[in-house]
């Protein structure tokens, strides 16, 4: 109950005060890399990122999964190839990690009833349909999120792929578009080195609590979905309404969105 009250308070503060505090919000569908980007933004700007801490009325970086744009300002919309995020989200839904997903795993297993949760290729089509027809956390699916946020005016649009491809350049673009300030390139490189994915992954692996099955920072590879997707999974994507948004974002042919643009 306390977690739900804290989450509700956080969302309420973001909606009411994002324009005046200000809060700089990284908005994503889960597993798109939002925590990573928010951490880099906070470090580069010197602002707090109160992850899993009570939000305060102060300039800070925040992160969330918002469908309704009501009241939101200073928004960075972060995209990722939905095929990659679906695979990552599968792990988050069915294997306990260090970020308190135990109840989600229990609920998703009750709803799915797969014989072997390690057989991702076999389970992925049903998982895609489950996310579409019966979303749990968040309470909306990726196509719904995409319909609201693709090219939305007043937002800064970027992608996980652009950040992985050239992190210093893309991070610099995002910060300038978000705050109007240009950061020293040496500082940006320091931040990028501090949050280098391989470094963060190794640290998470070393600090993973006993009893967890996978780390929250798992792989992060571009195109890793190809190991797990079958024709049946691609059919499920098509039937669940992913393709038009994927085409709009440049993912349907294996491409990636362009670098940061303010809409």
GROMACS .gro file of C-alpha atoms in nm:
model
  263
    1UNK     CA    1   0.000   0.000   0.000
    2UNK     CA    2   0.285   0.241   0.088
    3UNK     CA    3   0.442   0.179  -0.253
    4UNK     CA    4   0.113   0.265  -0.426
    5UNK     CA    5   0.068   0.582  -0.217
    6UNK     CA    6   0.426   0.686  -0.298
    7UNK     CA    7   0.376   0.624  -0.669
    8UNK     CA    8   0.049   0.820  -0.669
    9UNK     CA    9   0.214   1.111  -0.488
   10UNK     CA   10   0.501   1.106  -0.737
   11UNK     CA   11   0.270   1.115  -1.038
   12UNK     CA   12   0.056   1.388  -0.884
   13UNK     CA   13   0.359   1.609  -0.819
   14UNK     CA   14   0.487   1.555  -1.174
   15UNK     CA   15   0.150   1.650  -1.326
   16UNK     CA   16   0.101   1.957  -1.107
   17UNK     CA   17   0.451   2.097  -1.086
   18UNK     CA   18   0.663   1.969  -1.378
   19UNK     CA   19   0.653   2.311  -1.540
   20UNK     CA   20   0.734   2.515  -1.230
   21UNK     CA   21   0.966   2.306  -1.012
   22UNK     CA   22   1.076   2.220  -1.278
   23UNK     CA   23   1.083   1.844  -1.315
   24UNK     CA   24   1.257   1.709  -1.624
   25UNK     CA   25   1.066   1.394  -1.708
   26UNK     CA   26   1.196   1.095  -1.903
   27UNK     CA   27   0.878   0.926  -2.024
   28UNK     CA   28   0.896   0.577  -2.173
   29UNK     CA   29   0.722   0.247  -2.212
   30UNK     CA   30   0.896   0.015  -1.963
   31UNK     CA   31   1.236  -0.129  -2.051
   32UNK     CA   32   1.323   0.138  -2.306
   33UNK     CA   33   1.628   0.260  -2.111
   34UNK     CA   34   1.460   0.537  -1.915
   35UNK     CA   35   1.648   0.480  -1.590
   36UNK     CA   36   1.981   0.494  -1.773
   37UNK     CA   37   1.894   0.818  -1.951
   38UNK     CA   38   1.755   0.979  -1.634
   39UNK     CA   39   2.070   0.891  -1.442
   40UNK     CA   40   2.289   1.048  -1.710
   41UNK     CA   41   2.072   1.361  -1.729
   42UNK     CA   42   2.088   1.403  -1.352
   43UNK     CA   43   2.464   1.354  -1.336
   44UNK     CA   44   2.532   1.585  -1.630
   45UNK     CA   45   2.311   1.869  -1.502
   46UNK     CA   46   2.391   1.828  -1.132
   47UNK     CA   47   2.023   1.780  -1.051
   48UNK     CA   48   1.891   1.508  -0.819
   49UNK     CA   49   1.725   1.196  -0.955
   50UNK     CA   50   1.522   1.067  -0.664
   51UNK     CA   51   1.478   0.714  -0.781
   52UNK     CA   52   1.273   0.512  -0.532
   53UNK     CA   53   1.274   0.813  -0.298
   54UNK     CA   54   0.997   1.060  -0.207
   55UNK     CA   55   0.972   1.337  -0.465
   56UNK     CA   56   1.036   1.694  -0.349
   57UNK     CA   57   0.939   2.034  -0.482
   58UNK     CA   58   1.276   2.119  -0.638
   59UNK     CA   59   1.442   2.117  -0.980
   60UNK     CA   60   1.514   1.751  -1.051
   61UNK     CA   61   1.509   1.471  -1.304
   62UNK     CA   62   1.223   1.224  -1.295
   63UNK     CA   63   1.130   0.908  -1.480
   64UNK     CA   64   0.800   0.741  -1.545
   65UNK     CA   65   0.550   0.566  -1.770
   66UNK     CA   66   0.277   0.820  -1.846
   67UNK     CA   67   0.005   0.765  -2.104
   68UNK     CA   68  -0.205   1.076  -2.036
   69UNK     CA   69  -0.007   1.397  -2.110
   70UNK     CA   70  -0.230   1.614  -1.889
   71UNK     CA   71  -0.022   1.868  -1.697
   72UNK     CA   72   0.315   1.731  -1.806
   73UNK     CA   73   0.597   1.962  -1.913
   74UNK     CA   74   0.970   1.929  -1.988
   75UNK     CA   75   0.923   1.583  -2.135
   76UNK     CA   76   1.181   1.362  -2.302
   77UNK     CA   77   1.004   1.077  -2.481
   78UNK     CA   78   1.237   0.779  -2.508
   79UNK     CA   79   1.175   0.513  -2.774
   80UNK     CA   80   1.321   0.167  -2.820
   81UNK     CA   81   1.255  -0.100  -3.078
   82UNK     CA   82   0.944  -0.265  -2.926
   83UNK     CA   83   1.078  -0.607  -3.013
   84UNK     CA   84   1.381  -0.550  -2.792
   85UNK     CA   85   1.179  -0.401  -2.508
   86UNK     CA   86   0.928  -0.689  -2.524
   87UNK     CA   87   1.208  -0.941  -2.471
   88UNK     CA   88   1.350  -0.731  -2.186
   89UNK     CA   89   1.002  -0.688  -2.036
   90UNK     CA   90   0.948  -1.065  -2.054
   91UNK     CA   91   1.246  -1.115  -1.822
   92UNK     CA   92   1.114  -0.844  -1.590
   93UNK     CA   93   0.771  -1.009  -1.576
   94UNK     CA   94   0.881  -1.367  -1.513
   95UNK     CA   95   1.216  -1.358  -1.330
   96UNK     CA   96   1.277  -1.191  -0.994
   97UNK     CA   97   1.532  -0.908  -1.007
   98UNK     CA   98   1.671  -0.660  -0.752
   99UNK     CA   99   1.404  -0.394  -0.813
  100UNK     CA  100   1.110  -0.536  -0.625
  101UNK     CA  101   0.924  -0.712  -0.906
  102UNK     CA  102   0.826  -1.015  -0.697
  103UNK     CA  103   0.453  -0.937  -0.694
  104UNK     CA  104   0.455  -0.866  -1.067
  105UNK     CA  105   0.623  -1.201  -1.134
  106UNK     CA  106   0.366  -1.381  -0.919
  107UNK     CA  107   0.073  -1.212  -1.095
  108UNK     CA  108   0.212  -1.264  -1.446
  109UNK     CA  109   0.279  -1.631  -1.382
  110UNK     CA  110  -0.075  -1.674  -1.252
  111UNK     CA  111  -0.209  -1.516  -1.572
  112UNK     CA  112   0.023  -1.696  -1.813
  113UNK     CA  113   0.067  -2.051  -1.690
  114UNK     CA  114   0.359  -2.129  -1.923
  115UNK     CA  115   0.507  -2.476  -1.883
  116UNK     CA  116   0.865  -2.351  -1.910
  117UNK     CA  117   0.933  -1.981  -1.852
  118UNK     CA  118   1.287  -2.015  -1.986
  119UNK     CA  119   1.150  -2.106  -2.332
  120UNK     CA  120   1.110  -1.748  -2.447
  121UNK     CA  121   1.077  -1.829  -2.817
  122UNK     CA  122   0.778  -2.053  -2.751
  123UNK     CA  123   0.612  -1.816  -2.503
  124UNK     CA  124   0.668  -1.483  -2.675
  125UNK     CA  125   0.357  -1.483  -2.902
  126UNK     CA  126   0.126  -1.544  -2.605
  127UNK     CA  127   0.316  -1.286  -2.398
  128UNK     CA  128   0.272  -1.021  -2.668
  129UNK     CA  129  -0.102  -1.088  -2.677
  130UNK     CA  130  -0.120  -1.079  -2.298
  131UNK     CA  131   0.048  -0.737  -2.291
  132UNK     CA  132  -0.201  -0.617  -2.550
  133UNK     CA  133  -0.523  -0.761  -2.410
  134UNK     CA  134  -0.454  -0.760  -2.036
  135UNK     CA  135  -0.180  -0.508  -1.948
  136UNK     CA  136  -0.079  -0.511  -1.584
  137UNK     CA  137   0.202  -0.267  -1.515
  138UNK     CA  138   0.161  -0.022  -1.678
  139UNK     CA  139  -0.212  -0.044  -1.746
  140UNK     CA  140  -0.168   0.028  -2.118
  141UNK     CA  141   0.017  -0.136  -2.405
  142UNK     CA  142   0.294  -0.007  -2.631
  143UNK     CA  143   0.072   0.076  -2.933
  144UNK     CA  144  -0.149   0.291  -2.707
  145UNK     CA  145   0.158   0.469  -2.570
  146UNK     CA  146   0.288   0.524  -2.924
  147UNK     CA  147  -0.041   0.673  -3.049
  148UNK     CA  148  -0.025   0.940  -2.778
  149UNK     CA  149   0.346   1.024  -2.781
  150UNK     CA  150   0.486   0.986  -3.134
  151UNK     CA  151   0.576   1.336  -3.259
  152UNK     CA  152   0.378   1.497  -2.977
  153UNK     CA  153   0.423   1.878  -2.985
  154UNK     CA  154   0.627   2.023  -2.701
  155UNK     CA  155   0.825   1.706  -2.638
  156UNK     CA  156   1.184   1.606  -2.702
  157UNK     CA  157   1.199   1.277  -2.890
  158UNK     CA  158   1.500   1.047  -2.869
  159UNK     CA  159   1.573   0.676  -2.874
  160UNK     CA  160   1.770   0.410  -2.695
  161UNK     CA  161   1.935   0.324  -3.026
  162UNK     CA  162   2.055   0.681  -3.083
  163UNK     CA  163   2.193   0.694  -2.729
  164UNK     CA  164   2.377   0.363  -2.765
  165UNK     CA  165   2.511   0.456  -3.107
  166UNK     CA  166   2.666   0.788  -3.001
  167UNK     CA  167   2.596   0.858  -2.636
  168UNK     CA  168   2.790   1.187  -2.593
  169UNK     CA  169   2.632   1.351  -2.898
  170UNK     CA  170   2.278   1.240  -2.824
  171UNK     CA  171   2.300   1.322  -2.455
  172UNK     CA  172   2.431   1.669  -2.539
  173UNK     CA  173   2.140   1.723  -2.781
  174UNK     CA  174   1.884   1.612  -2.524
  175UNK     CA  175   2.023   1.835  -2.250
  176UNK     CA  176   2.035   2.141  -2.475
  177UNK     CA  177   1.681   2.084  -2.603
  178UNK     CA  178   1.554   2.025  -2.250
  179UNK     CA  179   1.729   2.301  -2.056
  180UNK     CA  180   1.863   2.541  -2.317
  181UNK     CA  181   2.214   2.495  -2.177
  182UNK     CA  182   2.519   2.354  -2.351
  183UNK     CA  183   2.741   2.141  -2.130
  184UNK     CA  184   3.116   2.113  -2.149
  185UNK     CA  185   3.207   1.819  -2.373
  186UNK     CA  186   3.460   1.690  -2.118
  187UNK     CA  187   3.186   1.670  -1.852
  188UNK     CA  188   2.956   1.488  -2.089
  189UNK     CA  189   3.229   1.233  -2.162
  190UNK     CA  190   3.280   1.181  -1.788
  191UNK     CA  191   2.911   1.114  -1.738
  192UNK     CA  192   2.900   0.875  -2.033
  193UNK     CA  193   3.199   0.684  -1.894
  194UNK     CA  194   3.041   0.669  -1.548
  195UNK     CA  195   2.722   0.518  -1.687
  196UNK     CA  196   2.878   0.304  -1.958
  197UNK     CA  197   2.641   0.012  -2.003
  198UNK     CA  198   2.901  -0.261  -1.956
  199UNK     CA  199   3.028  -0.093  -1.641
  200UNK     CA  200   2.678  -0.053  -1.498
  201UNK     CA  201   2.591  -0.412  -1.589
  202UNK     CA  202   2.904  -0.547  -1.419
  203UNK     CA  203   2.831  -0.344  -1.105
  204UNK     CA  204   2.470  -0.466  -1.096
  205UNK     CA  205   2.590  -0.824  -1.132
  206UNK     CA  206   2.833  -0.787  -0.841
  207UNK     CA  207   2.570  -0.629  -0.615
  208UNK     CA  208   2.278  -0.852  -0.708
  209UNK     CA  209   2.101  -0.967  -0.391
  210UNK     CA  210   2.075  -1.331  -0.303
  211UNK     CA  211   1.750  -1.485  -0.422
  212UNK     CA  212   1.722  -1.287  -0.745
  213UNK     CA  213   1.709  -1.479  -1.072
  214UNK     CA  214   1.830  -1.213  -1.318
  215UNK     CA  215   1.972  -0.863  -1.288
  216UNK     CA  216   1.754  -0.561  -1.370
  217UNK     CA  217   2.044  -0.453  -1.596
  218UNK     CA  218   2.043  -0.759  -1.816
  219UNK     CA  219   2.170  -0.719  -2.173
  220UNK     CA  220   2.080  -0.397  -2.351
  221UNK     CA  221   2.197  -0.517  -2.691
  222UNK     CA  222   2.057  -0.362  -3.008
  223UNK     CA  223   1.868  -0.620  -3.210
  224UNK     CA  224   1.880  -0.886  -2.942
  225UNK     CA  225   1.516  -0.963  -3.022
  226UNK     CA  226   1.631  -1.162  -3.326
  227UNK     CA  227   1.739  -1.447  -3.097
  228UNK     CA  228   1.387  -1.490  -2.961
  229UNK     CA  229   1.134  -1.380  -3.225
  230UNK     CA  230   0.962  -1.638  -3.443
  231UNK     CA  231   0.713  -1.591  -3.726
  232UNK     CA  232   0.439  -1.649  -3.470
  233UNK     CA  233   0.574  -1.364  -3.256
  234UNK     CA  234   0.584  -1.134  -3.560
  235UNK     CA  235   0.225  -1.231  -3.638
  236UNK     CA  236   0.128  -1.145  -3.281
  237UNK     CA  237   0.287  -0.800  -3.320
  238UNK     CA  238   0.088  -0.741  -3.638
  239UNK     CA  239  -0.239  -0.861  -3.486
  240UNK     CA  240  -0.188  -0.645  -3.175
  241UNK     CA  241  -0.141  -0.325  -3.372
  242UNK     CA  242   0.233  -0.260  -3.345
  243UNK     CA  243   0.326  -0.221  -3.709
  244UNK     CA  244   0.197   0.126  -3.795
  245UNK     CA  245   0.376   0.284  -3.498
  246UNK     CA  246   0.690   0.083  -3.573
  247UNK     CA  247   0.684   0.213  -3.929
  248UNK     CA  248   0.637   0.571  -3.807
  249UNK     CA  249   0.940   0.534  -3.579
  250UNK     CA  250   1.155   0.364  -3.841
  251UNK     CA  251   1.171   0.023  -3.673
  252UNK     CA  252   0.979  -0.196  -3.916
  253UNK     CA  253   1.272  -0.233  -4.156
  254UNK     CA  254   1.539  -0.257  -3.887
  255UNK     CA  255   1.611   0.117  -3.896
  256UNK     CA  256   1.636   0.349  -3.600
  257UNK     CA  257   1.486   0.690  -3.525
  258UNK     CA  258   1.694   0.992  -3.608
  259UNK     CA  259   1.880   1.192  -3.349
  260UNK     CA  260   1.699   1.423  -3.113
  261UNK     CA  261   1.428   1.644  -3.250
  262UNK     CA  262   1.210   1.883  -3.055
  263UNK     CA  263   0.848   1.858  -3.166
   0.00000   0.00000   0.00000
